[in-house]
XYZ file of C-alpha atoms in Angstrom:
740
model
C -19.344 62.431 22.022
C -20.409 59.682 24.426
C -20.230 60.606 28.106
C -19.493 57.521 30.217
C -19.174 57.688 33.974
C -15.929 56.697 35.571
C -16.180 53.042 36.632
C -14.267 51.617 39.548
C -14.087 47.837 39.778
C -13.223 46.400 43.167
C -12.361 42.732 42.870
C -13.302 41.874 46.395
C -16.694 43.505 46.036
C -18.256 44.002 42.649
C -16.681 41.193 40.645
C -16.460 38.534 43.237
C -19.872 39.225 44.635
C -21.343 39.034 41.166
C -19.272 35.923 40.359
C -17.757 37.673 37.385
C -14.051 37.747 36.498
C -13.986 39.582 33.122
C -14.785 43.043 31.887
C -16.174 43.217 28.317
C -15.586 46.372 26.350
C -18.317 46.123 23.680
C -17.771 48.072 20.465
C -20.406 49.452 18.105
C -19.107 47.062 15.391
C -20.369 44.109 17.435
C -16.918 42.985 18.438
C -16.143 42.762 22.143
C -12.769 42.820 23.742
C -12.244 41.573 27.284
C -9.817 42.212 30.115
C -9.302 40.024 33.161
C -8.216 42.282 36.035
C -5.849 41.034 38.677
C -6.443 43.937 41.082
C -8.804 46.903 41.451
C -9.294 48.382 38.025
C -10.495 51.827 37.033
C -12.045 52.575 33.650
C -11.702 56.292 33.008
C -11.861 58.846 30.143
C -8.805 60.524 28.846
C -8.660 64.215 29.479
C -10.202 65.003 26.091
C -12.713 62.170 26.310
C -11.361 60.676 23.066
C -10.323 57.430 24.747
C -11.412 55.110 27.528
C -8.515 53.877 29.608
C -8.260 50.708 31.553
C -6.028 51.372 34.558
C -4.644 49.605 37.645
C -3.499 52.376 39.912
C -1.472 54.702 37.751
C -0.664 51.981 35.170
C -2.536 52.209 31.866
C -3.369 48.653 30.815
C -4.972 49.712 27.570
C -7.114 52.145 25.735
C -10.227 52.012 23.595
C -11.485 54.813 21.336
C -14.522 56.343 22.987
C -16.250 56.641 19.598
C -16.028 52.820 19.173
C -17.253 51.825 22.623
C -20.882 50.940 23.091
C -20.976 49.746 26.704
C -19.236 47.821 29.399
C -20.454 44.455 30.647
C -19.218 41.671 32.893
C -18.836 37.925 32.408
C -16.857 34.764 33.054
C -13.705 33.397 31.458
C -11.544 30.285 31.615
C -8.387 32.297 31.054
C -8.037 31.512 27.330
C -8.406 33.685 24.250
C -11.943 33.064 22.968
C -13.939 34.064 19.902
C -17.587 33.514 20.784
C -20.382 33.502 18.257
C -23.092 32.494 20.782
C -24.507 35.988 21.211
C -26.129 38.511 18.918
C -22.624 39.681 17.879
C -19.195 38.005 18.040
C -17.114 38.641 21.124
C -13.379 38.198 21.292
C -11.616 37.915 24.633
C -7.877 37.561 25.165
C -6.718 37.789 28.835
C -3.243 38.978 28.008
C -4.297 41.688 25.540
C -4.133 44.659 27.866
C -1.383 43.300 30.058
C 1.112 42.316 27.305
C 2.593 44.879 24.962
C 3.100 42.120 22.342
C -0.570 41.298 22.417
C -1.429 44.923 21.772
C 0.137 44.415 18.296
C -2.901 42.315 17.472
C -5.863 43.884 15.700
C -9.332 42.288 15.634
C -11.889 43.487 13.086
C -15.456 42.344 12.534
C -17.846 42.769 9.674
C -20.914 41.234 11.135
C -19.790 37.702 12.085
C -16.814 37.808 9.713
C -13.926 38.189 12.175
C -10.353 38.908 11.083
C -7.487 38.645 13.534
C -4.178 40.154 12.443
C -1.014 39.464 14.412
C 1.356 42.364 14.044
C 5.144 42.529 13.895
C 5.346 42.483 17.677
C 4.314 38.790 17.591
C 7.461 37.797 15.733
C 9.274 36.558 18.847
C 6.329 34.531 20.125
C 6.362 30.761 19.735
C 2.662 30.610 18.829
C -0.691 32.194 19.288
C -3.745 30.171 20.379
C -7.426 30.918 20.704
C -10.754 29.080 20.946
C -13.792 29.480 18.721
C -17.211 28.583 20.047
C -20.860 29.301 19.235
C -22.853 29.406 16.022
C -22.910 31.694 13.066
C -24.844 31.194 9.840
C -22.869 33.835 7.924
C -19.457 34.278 9.420
C -15.789 33.471 9.166
C -12.673 33.111 11.264
C -9.671 34.529 9.443
C -6.145 34.955 10.754
C -3.153 36.786 9.329
C 0.251 36.268 10.880
C 3.790 34.945 10.679
C 3.866 32.635 13.668
C 2.170 29.300 14.311
C -1.505 29.684 15.126
C -3.495 27.126 17.098
C -7.273 27.306 16.665
C -9.486 25.258 18.903
C -13.007 24.631 17.674
C -15.149 24.000 20.728
C -18.793 23.146 19.900
C -18.561 25.696 17.057
C -20.757 25.905 13.978
C -19.483 28.258 11.276
C -21.158 28.737 7.928
C -19.863 31.354 5.491
C -21.990 32.350 2.529
C -19.069 33.849 0.532
C -15.892 32.086 1.373
C -14.027 29.770 3.810
C -15.319 29.149 7.303
C -11.822 28.934 8.777
C -9.190 30.773 6.760
C -5.578 30.692 8.077
C -3.587 33.184 5.985
C -0.568 32.410 8.159
C 2.995 31.912 6.905
C 3.763 29.257 9.541
C 2.488 25.841 10.602
C -0.912 25.886 12.169
C -3.090 23.549 14.215
C -6.828 22.976 14.251
C -7.803 21.465 17.592
C -11.178 19.765 17.933
C -13.196 19.880 21.102
C -16.804 18.821 21.308
C -18.956 18.655 18.119
C -18.179 21.189 15.400
C -19.501 22.030 11.903
C -18.077 24.180 9.109
C -19.518 25.037 5.669
C -18.451 27.460 2.934
C -20.319 29.223 0.176
C -20.751 28.009 -3.396
C -19.068 31.248 -4.559
C -16.196 33.100 -2.929
C -15.354 36.760 -2.557
C -11.616 36.385 -2.111
C -9.396 39.444 -1.788
C -6.990 40.018 -4.629
C -3.658 38.271 -4.203
C -4.960 35.685 -1.770
C -5.671 31.961 -2.087
C -8.775 30.407 -0.700
C -9.955 26.983 -1.879
C -11.909 25.269 0.844
C -14.082 25.365 3.875
C -11.075 24.995 6.145
C -8.064 26.551 4.433
C -4.428 26.906 5.492
C -1.684 28.691 3.600
C 0.963 26.508 5.265
C 1.159 23.045 6.950
C -1.887 22.142 9.046
C -2.294 19.600 11.826
C -5.764 18.531 12.933
C -6.040 16.925 16.361
C -8.029 16.831 19.538
C -10.681 14.597 21.139
C -13.655 16.227 19.393
C -15.252 15.961 15.966
C -15.609 18.146 12.867
C -18.175 17.922 10.058
C -17.078 19.817 6.979
C -19.131 20.669 3.901
C -17.332 22.070 0.887
C -19.697 23.732 -1.580
C -17.072 25.669 -3.532
C -14.179 23.236 -4.068
C -12.424 21.231 -1.353
C -13.652 20.675 2.196
C -10.198 20.944 3.850
C -7.152 22.210 2.054
C -3.584 23.276 2.712
C -1.067 24.673 0.261
C 1.479 22.608 2.130
C 0.849 19.455 4.143
C -1.998 18.206 6.323
C -1.572 15.880 9.305
C -4.498 14.105 10.876
C -3.246 13.365 14.364
C -6.422 12.665 16.313
C -10.073 13.516 16.523
C -12.876 12.695 14.081
C -13.113 14.541 10.762
C -16.153 13.876 8.514
C -16.592 15.372 5.103
C -20.328 15.264 4.476
C -20.038 16.766 1.004
C -17.360 18.250 -1.247
C -17.585 19.773 -4.656
C -14.057 18.508 -5.238
C -11.656 16.707 -2.833
C -12.478 15.994 0.759
C -8.932 16.752 1.854
C -6.418 18.293 -0.535
C -2.850 19.164 0.382
C 0.750 18.861 -0.764
C 1.340 15.811 1.370
C -0.973 14.114 3.904
C -0.087 12.174 6.987
C -2.636 10.201 9.013
C -1.315 9.305 12.470
C -4.586 8.627 14.291
C -8.137 9.686 14.808
C -10.928 8.994 12.321
C -11.534 10.390 8.836
C -14.832 9.815 7.020
C -15.555 11.109 3.549
C -18.696 10.701 1.405
C -20.532 12.448 -1.389
C -17.434 14.008 -2.827
C -17.276 14.647 -6.557
C -13.492 14.675 -6.307
C -11.040 12.483 -4.387
C -11.465 11.501 -0.746
C -7.910 12.473 0.154
C -5.544 13.962 -2.427
C -1.912 14.437 -1.398
C -1.250 16.142 -4.698
C 2.399 16.120 -5.814
C 3.710 14.770 -2.519
C 3.356 11.671 -0.365
C 0.493 10.105 1.585
C 1.574 8.407 4.791
C -0.850 6.346 6.904
C 0.571 5.409 10.304
C -2.650 4.777 12.183
C -6.195 5.922 12.634
C -9.394 4.986 10.885
C -10.285 6.056 7.402
C -13.772 5.451 5.818
C -14.237 6.778 2.292
C -17.186 6.398 -0.059
C -16.693 7.597 -3.671
C -19.211 7.418 -6.523
C -18.253 10.121 -9.064
C -16.610 9.027 -12.313
C -12.820 8.472 -12.290
C -12.077 9.661 -8.786
C -9.772 8.205 -6.104
C -10.348 7.546 -2.439
C -6.717 8.017 -1.493
C -4.428 9.657 -4.060
C -0.844 10.859 -4.256
C 1.514 11.721 -7.104
C 4.298 10.733 -4.697
C 4.627 7.651 -2.485
C 1.683 6.134 -0.611
C 2.995 4.365 2.475
C 0.820 2.528 4.980
C 2.334 1.416 8.355
C -0.904 0.854 10.240
C -4.466 2.014 10.541
C -7.779 0.717 9.329
C -9.061 1.808 5.901
C -12.604 1.062 4.657
C -13.433 1.910 1.034
C -16.777 1.863 -0.742
C -16.250 2.488 -4.455
C -19.180 2.722 -6.877
C -17.255 5.117 -9.012
C -16.814 4.023 -12.653
C -13.080 3.449 -13.209
C -12.575 4.673 -9.633
C -9.492 3.870 -7.553
C -8.962 3.084 -3.881
C -5.280 3.827 -3.289
C -3.732 5.495 -6.342
C -0.110 6.609 -6.665
C 2.033 7.721 -9.586
C 5.226 6.896 -7.705
C 4.689 3.716 -5.717
C 2.703 2.062 -2.934
C 4.302 0.465 0.158
C 2.135 -1.342 2.715
C 3.870 -2.533 5.859
C 0.835 -2.988 8.080
C -2.749 -2.014 8.832
C -5.963 -3.184 7.276
C -7.734 -2.334 4.006
C -11.344 -3.414 3.472
C -12.870 -2.477 0.106
C -16.210 -3.056 -1.613
C -16.259 -1.965 -5.255
C -19.033 -1.970 -7.811
C -17.676 0.569 -10.338
C -17.427 -0.640 -13.902
C -14.559 -0.222 -16.352
C -14.750 2.618 -18.811
C -13.432 2.511 -22.405
C -12.221 5.817 -23.814
C -10.762 5.981 -27.331
C -10.273 2.194 -27.268
C -8.443 2.203 -23.961
C -10.133 0.667 -20.918
C -9.686 2.098 -17.427
C -10.635 -0.096 -14.479
C -12.123 0.215 -11.053
C -9.119 -0.800 -8.862
C -8.568 -0.927 -5.088
C -4.748 -0.574 -5.060
C -3.246 0.985 -8.216
C 0.280 2.274 -8.768
C 1.738 3.751 -11.959
C 5.008 2.395 -10.711
C 5.514 -0.363 -8.091
C 3.619 -2.004 -5.240
C 5.517 -3.528 -2.255
C 3.634 -5.176 0.579
C 5.358 -6.348 3.751
C 2.327 -7.072 5.979
C -1.182 -6.060 6.803
C -4.585 -7.274 5.728
C -6.315 -6.566 2.398
C -9.978 -7.629 1.951
C -11.616 -6.885 -1.377
C -15.050 -7.657 -2.720
C -15.708 -6.461 -6.291
C -18.808 -6.765 -8.508
C -18.080 -4.347 -11.331
C -17.003 -5.442 -14.841
C -13.225 -5.634 -15.315
C -12.440 -4.764 -11.751
C -8.883 -5.132 -10.357
C -7.778 -5.805 -6.821
C -4.100 -4.928 -6.796
C -2.578 -3.449 -9.994
C 0.758 -1.878 -10.949
C 2.489 -0.665 -14.074
C 5.736 -1.745 -12.498
C 6.647 -4.657 -10.227
C 4.427 -6.053 -7.517
C 6.385 -7.563 -4.611
C 4.636 -9.162 -1.663
C 6.603 -10.517 1.324
C 3.783 -10.975 3.841
C 0.192 -10.166 4.557
C -3.340 -11.590 4.482
C -5.212 -11.095 1.186
C -8.899 -12.010 0.618
C -10.080 -10.999 -2.835
C -13.512 -11.932 -4.170
C -14.610 -10.832 -7.666
C -17.777 -11.479 -9.638
C -17.751 -8.841 -12.393
C -18.191 -9.951 -15.986
C -15.561 -9.868 -18.673
C -16.379 -7.642 -21.594
C -15.559 -7.499 -25.315
C -14.768 -3.998 -26.641
C -13.268 -2.389 -29.694
C -9.751 -1.079 -29.283
C -8.142 2.029 -30.838
C -7.359 0.012 -33.983
C -11.002 -1.043 -34.300
C -10.180 -4.637 -33.361
C -12.057 -6.730 -30.902
C -10.377 -7.203 -27.514
C -11.531 -8.220 -24.037
C -11.064 -7.191 -20.439
C -11.956 -9.106 -17.320
C -11.662 -9.017 -13.517
C -8.250 -9.845 -12.091
C -7.339 -10.043 -8.403
C -3.656 -9.199 -8.779
C -2.295 -7.904 -12.092
C 0.957 -6.248 -13.176
C 2.305 -4.828 -16.408
C 5.773 -5.949 -15.233
C 6.803 -8.666 -12.748
C 4.949 -10.134 -9.772
C 7.033 -11.555 -6.879
C 5.053 -13.446 -4.185
C 7.531 -14.367 -1.465
C 5.059 -14.769 1.340
C 1.601 -14.026 2.643
C -1.753 -15.806 2.595
C -3.973 -15.394 -0.467
C -7.638 -16.435 -0.689
C -8.810 -15.475 -4.203
C -12.137 -16.251 -5.794
C -13.247 -15.025 -9.246
C -16.670 -16.001 -10.608
C -16.672 -13.487 -13.490
C -16.454 -14.591 -17.071
C -12.836 -14.956 -18.237
C -11.762 -13.977 -14.708
C -8.135 -14.164 -13.597
C -6.526 -14.745 -10.242
C -2.959 -13.470 -10.641
C -1.584 -12.203 -13.969
C 1.703 -10.595 -15.000
C 2.709 -9.224 -18.380
C 6.333 -10.272 -17.639
C 7.457 -12.731 -14.977
C 5.859 -14.300 -11.912
C 8.044 -15.683 -9.159
C 6.438 -17.519 -6.216
C 8.437 -18.272 -3.095
C 12.169 -18.308 -2.408
C 14.680 -20.329 -0.331
C 13.201 -18.943 2.919
C 9.623 -20.031 2.203
C 6.657 -18.985 0.136
C 3.060 -17.880 0.176
C -0.067 -19.842 0.807
C -2.348 -19.334 -2.185
C -5.877 -20.666 -2.359
C -7.270 -19.393 -5.677
C -10.121 -20.385 -7.917
C -11.967 -19.221 -10.982
C -15.465 -20.418 -11.965
C -16.496 -18.030 -14.716
C -16.915 -19.118 -18.335
C -14.596 -17.996 -21.095
C -15.760 -15.353 -23.549
C -15.152 -15.227 -27.311
C -15.053 -12.561 -29.957
C -17.148 -13.212 -33.054
C -15.535 -12.599 -36.413
C -18.253 -10.225 -37.577
C -21.195 -9.655 -35.326
C -20.409 -9.160 -31.689
C -19.486 -11.735 -29.093
C -20.828 -14.407 -26.815
C -19.897 -16.399 -23.766
C -18.951 -19.977 -24.293
C -21.112 -22.357 -22.348
C -18.304 -24.500 -20.985
C -18.405 -28.272 -20.509
C -21.426 -29.849 -22.020
C -22.672 -26.618 -23.596
C -24.486 -26.648 -26.891
C -22.925 -25.532 -30.118
C -24.257 -23.087 -32.684
C -23.672 -19.452 -33.588
C -26.146 -17.978 -31.164
C -24.917 -15.775 -28.282
C -24.255 -17.971 -25.278
C -23.526 -21.012 -27.448
C -20.508 -23.135 -26.727
C -19.264 -26.628 -27.002
C -17.460 -29.373 -25.181
C -14.501 -28.978 -27.487
C -11.373 -30.919 -28.116
C -7.693 -30.243 -27.725
C -6.128 -27.143 -26.270
C -8.503 -24.227 -26.021
C -11.686 -26.310 -26.097
C -14.508 -26.028 -28.541
C -17.085 -23.644 -29.819
C -18.756 -23.152 -33.205
C -15.494 -21.896 -34.703
C -12.186 -23.439 -33.606
C -10.212 -20.460 -35.012
C -11.980 -17.922 -32.890
C -10.109 -15.954 -30.251
C -11.064 -16.482 -26.604
C -10.484 -14.808 -23.304
C -10.161 -17.657 -20.858
C -10.336 -17.877 -17.107
C -6.887 -18.390 -15.618
C -5.795 -18.817 -12.014
C -2.149 -17.785 -12.314
C -0.787 -16.565 -15.669
C 2.496 -14.978 -16.779
C 3.129 -13.681 -20.258
C 6.842 -14.204 -19.465
C 8.369 -16.905 -17.266
C 6.510 -18.387 -14.287
C 8.717 -19.747 -11.479
C 7.509 -21.551 -8.328
C 10.297 -21.969 -5.764
C 8.257 -22.566 -2.626
C 4.851 -22.192 -1.009
C 1.553 -23.939 -0.723
C -0.713 -23.544 -3.794
C -4.272 -24.823 -4.052
C -5.641 -23.759 -7.461
C -8.849 -24.603 -9.268
C -10.672 -23.561 -12.410
C -13.907 -25.313 -13.379
C -14.769 -23.990 -16.802
C -13.520 -24.619 -20.352
C -10.302 -22.728 -21.006
C -9.543 -22.519 -17.325
C -5.941 -23.309 -16.367
C -4.082 -23.310 -13.079
C -0.470 -22.270 -13.874
C 0.202 -20.845 -17.296
C 3.302 -19.312 -18.851
C 3.554 -18.003 -22.380
C 7.268 -18.672 -22.097
C 8.982 -21.079 -19.584
C 7.358 -22.492 -16.445
C 9.705 -23.740 -13.788
C 8.824 -25.503 -10.485
C 11.682 -25.866 -7.998
C 9.626 -26.565 -4.885
C 6.442 -26.081 -3.033
C 3.243 -27.999 -2.351
C 0.993 -27.558 -5.384
C -2.536 -28.945 -5.776
C -4.328 -28.037 -8.990
C -7.757 -29.033 -10.223
C -8.981 -27.608 -13.543
C -11.144 -28.291 -16.539
C -8.394 -27.343 -19.019
C -4.667 -27.824 -18.452
C -3.556 -27.671 -14.828
C -0.042 -26.567 -15.884
C 0.660 -25.134 -19.323
C 3.697 -23.408 -20.977
C 4.324 -22.206 -24.481
C 8.002 -23.067 -24.644
C 9.224 -25.229 -21.812
C 8.245 -26.803 -18.499
C 10.968 -27.579 -15.942
C 10.083 -29.477 -12.739
C 13.026 -29.824 -10.352
C 11.297 -30.267 -6.986
C 8.170 -29.862 -4.901
C 5.060 -31.938 -4.520
C 2.680 -31.464 -7.419
C -0.829 -32.912 -7.906
C -2.620 -31.986 -11.085
C -6.126 -33.197 -11.932
C -7.659 -31.995 -15.209
C -11.253 -32.986 -16.107
C -11.253 -31.844 -19.730
C -7.656 -31.713 -20.971
C -4.019 -32.503 -20.177
C -2.806 -32.298 -16.639
C 0.662 -30.951 -17.518
C 1.013 -29.583 -21.084
C 4.046 -28.026 -22.687
C 3.747 -26.730 -26.207
C 7.522 -27.052 -26.309
C 9.838 -29.248 -24.295
C 9.353 -30.836 -20.837
C 11.978 -31.802 -18.197
C 11.394 -33.430 -14.817
C 14.481 -33.761 -12.649
C 13.014 -33.987 -9.114
C 10.032 -33.724 -6.838
C 6.861 -35.776 -6.639
C 4.622 -35.280 -9.705
C 1.082 -36.553 -10.035
C -0.480 -35.583 -13.371
C -3.936 -36.956 -14.136
C -5.679 -35.835 -17.286
C -8.686 -37.002 -19.196
C -9.334 -39.503 -21.993
C -7.510 -39.722 -25.302
C -6.224 -37.708 -26.997
C -5.512 -35.882 -23.751
C -3.326 -37.263 -21.018
C -1.304 -36.731 -17.885
C 1.993 -35.449 -19.372
C 2.008 -33.881 -22.840
C 4.721 -32.145 -24.789
C 3.608 -33.185 -28.275
C 6.646 -34.795 -30.031
C 9.172 -32.484 -28.497
C 11.999 -33.330 -26.163
C 10.785 -34.974 -22.893
C 13.477 -35.637 -20.308
C 13.041 -37.451 -16.959
C 16.191 -37.384 -14.830
C 14.759 -37.636 -11.355
C 11.725 -37.520 -9.106
C 8.748 -39.783 -8.442
C 6.323 -39.329 -11.328
C 2.929 -40.652 -12.298
C 1.135 -39.435 -15.436
C -2.308 -40.875 -15.942
C -4.714 -40.227 -18.818
C -5.808 -41.268 -22.294
C -2.247 -40.837 -23.459
C 1.135 -39.449 -22.396
C 3.967 -38.118 -24.444
C 6.781 -40.668 -24.773
C 9.905 -39.495 -22.933
C 12.985 -39.014 -25.121
C 15.243 -41.967 -24.412
C 18.484 -40.163 -25.083
C 17.498 -37.329 -22.726
C 16.399 -39.531 -19.776
C 18.727 -40.705 -16.983
C 15.994 -42.221 -14.790
C 13.984 -45.197 -16.080
C 10.432 -44.618 -17.168
C 7.572 -47.129 -17.670
C 4.534 -46.630 -19.918
C 1.741 -48.965 -18.635
C -1.385 -49.373 -20.779
C -3.657 -49.337 -22.633
C -6.072 -50.309 -19.828
C -8.768 -48.915 -17.532
C -7.824 -47.319 -14.296
C -10.515 -47.183 -11.577
C -11.218 -44.371 -9.204
C -9.997 -45.253 -5.701
C -7.982 -48.279 -6.836
C -4.449 -48.524 -5.516
C -1.620 -49.454 -7.934
C 1.624 -50.549 -6.362
C 5.003 -51.126 -7.924
C 7.278 -53.618 -6.140
C 10.967 -54.303 -6.827
C 12.564 -57.652 -7.504
C 12.803 -58.209 -3.679
C 9.055 -57.700 -3.356
C 9.476 -54.307 -1.587
C 7.303 -51.363 -2.377
C 8.773 -48.784 -4.780
C 5.654 -46.656 -4.465
C 1.860 -46.950 -4.349
C -0.548 -44.759 -6.365
C -4.244 -44.417 -5.601
C -6.126 -43.326 -8.760
C -8.186 -40.185 -8.046
C -10.467 -40.848 -11.038
C -11.524 -43.466 -13.552
C -9.899 -43.188 -16.940
C -9.035 -45.469 -19.839
C -5.589 -45.122 -21.234
C -2.069 -45.166 -19.971
C -0.041 -44.636 -16.816
C 3.462 -43.214 -17.125
C 5.560 -43.732 -14.004
C 9.139 -43.252 -12.941
C 11.120 -43.489 -9.714
C 14.719 -43.660 -8.539
C 13.716 -47.095 -7.173
C 13.291 -48.510 -10.657
C 16.565 -49.764 -12.056
C 17.584 -52.461 -14.583
C 18.417 -55.081 -11.964
C 15.465 -57.469 -12.263
C 11.768 -57.968 -12.550
C 9.219 -55.539 -11.136
C 5.520 -56.202 -10.532
C 2.427 -53.965 -10.855
C -0.265 -54.839 -8.279
C -3.778 -53.581 -7.639
C -5.320 -53.566 -4.205
C -3.456 -54.987 -1.277
C -2.652 -53.216 1.924
C -0.341 -50.236 2.296
C 0.856 -49.631 5.890
C 2.792 -46.640 7.170
C 5.113 -44.728 4.919
C 5.017 -41.151 3.672
C 2.077 -39.905 1.650
C 2.301 -37.279 -1.075
C -1.367 -36.929 -1.960
C -2.068 -40.023 -4.117
C 1.491 -41.458 -3.808
C 2.824 -43.352 -0.810
C 6.469 -44.322 -0.424
C 8.569 -46.126 2.169
C 5.570 -48.232 3.278
C 5.007 -51.899 4.111
C 2.998 -53.509 1.341
C 0.871 -56.632 1.523
C 0.305 -57.658 -2.116
C -3.058 -57.666 -3.794
C -3.626 -58.805 -7.366
C -0.621 -58.941 -9.628
C -1.430 -57.297 -12.968
C 1.803 -57.120 -14.896
C 5.513 -57.768 -14.560
C 8.256 -55.963 -16.394
C 12.036 -55.753 -16.628
C 13.192 -52.181 -17.298
C 16.231 -52.996 -19.426
C 15.565 -49.902 -21.567
C 15.490 -46.328 -20.361
C 11.859 -46.180 -21.517
C 9.915 -49.478 -21.122
C 6.387 -50.091 -22.487
C 4.194 -52.590 -20.596
C 0.874 -53.685 -22.085
């Protein structure tokens, strides 16, 4: 048995003189326990020498088994519980241990640098237990058992465990990980986990975990996740960086980001996975880089809701996702910046796309900023299986990935292409600013499989969207090629194309199926109620507004420039208001494959040479009942006399010169309206205005001087007009009058 002398510690002499305020009782196991005396302390043997007692006067503060005690040393303390790995063996100091009977219900065991702290039943009435970890261990662990909240502060700590978690909180209550200084944790590639316990990550918590502080933490997860909780994780403050993870960077049943900074890279799983619960982003900075196949930067089976914060995403992952939810995504504020290069992947005839914001249900956006740049084939910016509803926000989406022909599950050719905003259901754009550019072949701006509604009575979005990519075609037998677009050569070789004629443009086979570039397309109805739209598409097959059902315009300021139709609908086009300027360089300006009705607004529709024109609805019903209308091109459909209540004039056939002003005056010589031709074209001008009645002779002038008035792009009304050259006169005694 060890024989230690009796030690008397006089605070005023030994400790103060030596500038020490703690007594370390160092055990053979390497673990040290400390006591901070408040008065003179005696360390004495028990009568049988089996224990060493720590006493103040006649009061026993605590006992240590003599067989376990190696020696007694002195040191400093800041008054907190500390686990220190800076020496040759771990030392644990808790100032209240000997003075508080509750604390004496704690056991601390060490196997080398693997330290386990167990909080006994006597801790049940305590609100929490806190301690600080500092120092470096290359094969150690901090493990805590207990039933009360535990707060662990990492203060310039570096913990690497070769066979399990670095920090393992087997605690049945909420815990906190507090960061101070620079910290590092790493686990082993294989775990030796006790039977009946869970352990999945470098930092592991059995219950809810909050990470906060003003320090930083680097985490490396070699086994599975880097940071994991069986319940929720909240990032409140501090900087957390996942330098590598064999699976998810953060994995929990619910994640909340309130502040701080989270950085994740080199994960083979998801950046943050909220599992079957919700992901809430209220603030902070998130920077995630993913590259493994089919992983997500931010994932939740429940709701993803963003109120603030700044998210930066770099996605080279094939079919990877930025924000991915099974339930829904709500964005009310904050900023998302994403650069994606991941390509689409076809599995069993079903393509999966690299997408920045993807919901298996709905997406609702009430504010914030979304900036996306994508280069991968078939990439998507915002995509939902349900409705997409946007009330406000700033959206900048730039895509350049190619469209691709693939073989579907039925062994038929099909295509996929890049789309900025796409929905399997409805898209409602009630506000916001959109700057969309798509240079990829067959690229789309905004596409819905059901209905698109733009604007409402309170206002509408500002949309500046363009596509410049060529269309792509599917060959009937031997592959596919990209059509060359305007002026392209014909032939059957890949890359061949043709100028084309009629709807759909040309190629070597007019019956071939094409995937065409579209700016805004709805498979169902497309309704524009309000907003400012500037749309352009420069290649063959490119259209501005397209509906495979009915297209309705009730208001808004719409400026469209395309190669193919500016506005196209399969069944019916209804224009009841708004200011609309359509300029098509290779086809009709406004083309309905069914019926066409114009009842209001200002409509300028300028197409190309015959057989194309400004306003086309084949031989179907064409009603004009209001509005100021000019249709210019090789030809226009003739309005249906019985369906019109406002008089219409068909003026042609003649040549219309770019920049020439054509003015209609009434029998009193007053301006009805003036129209400045935006291009040169031979053919016909259709025009109609409430100012044209059957009460006399009207005159068509060229040139002259237009002073004042109100301009609607190429049309001016309510102006003073000094006549130029009179070209024609007419008397509109019929509802539809032809002037040649």
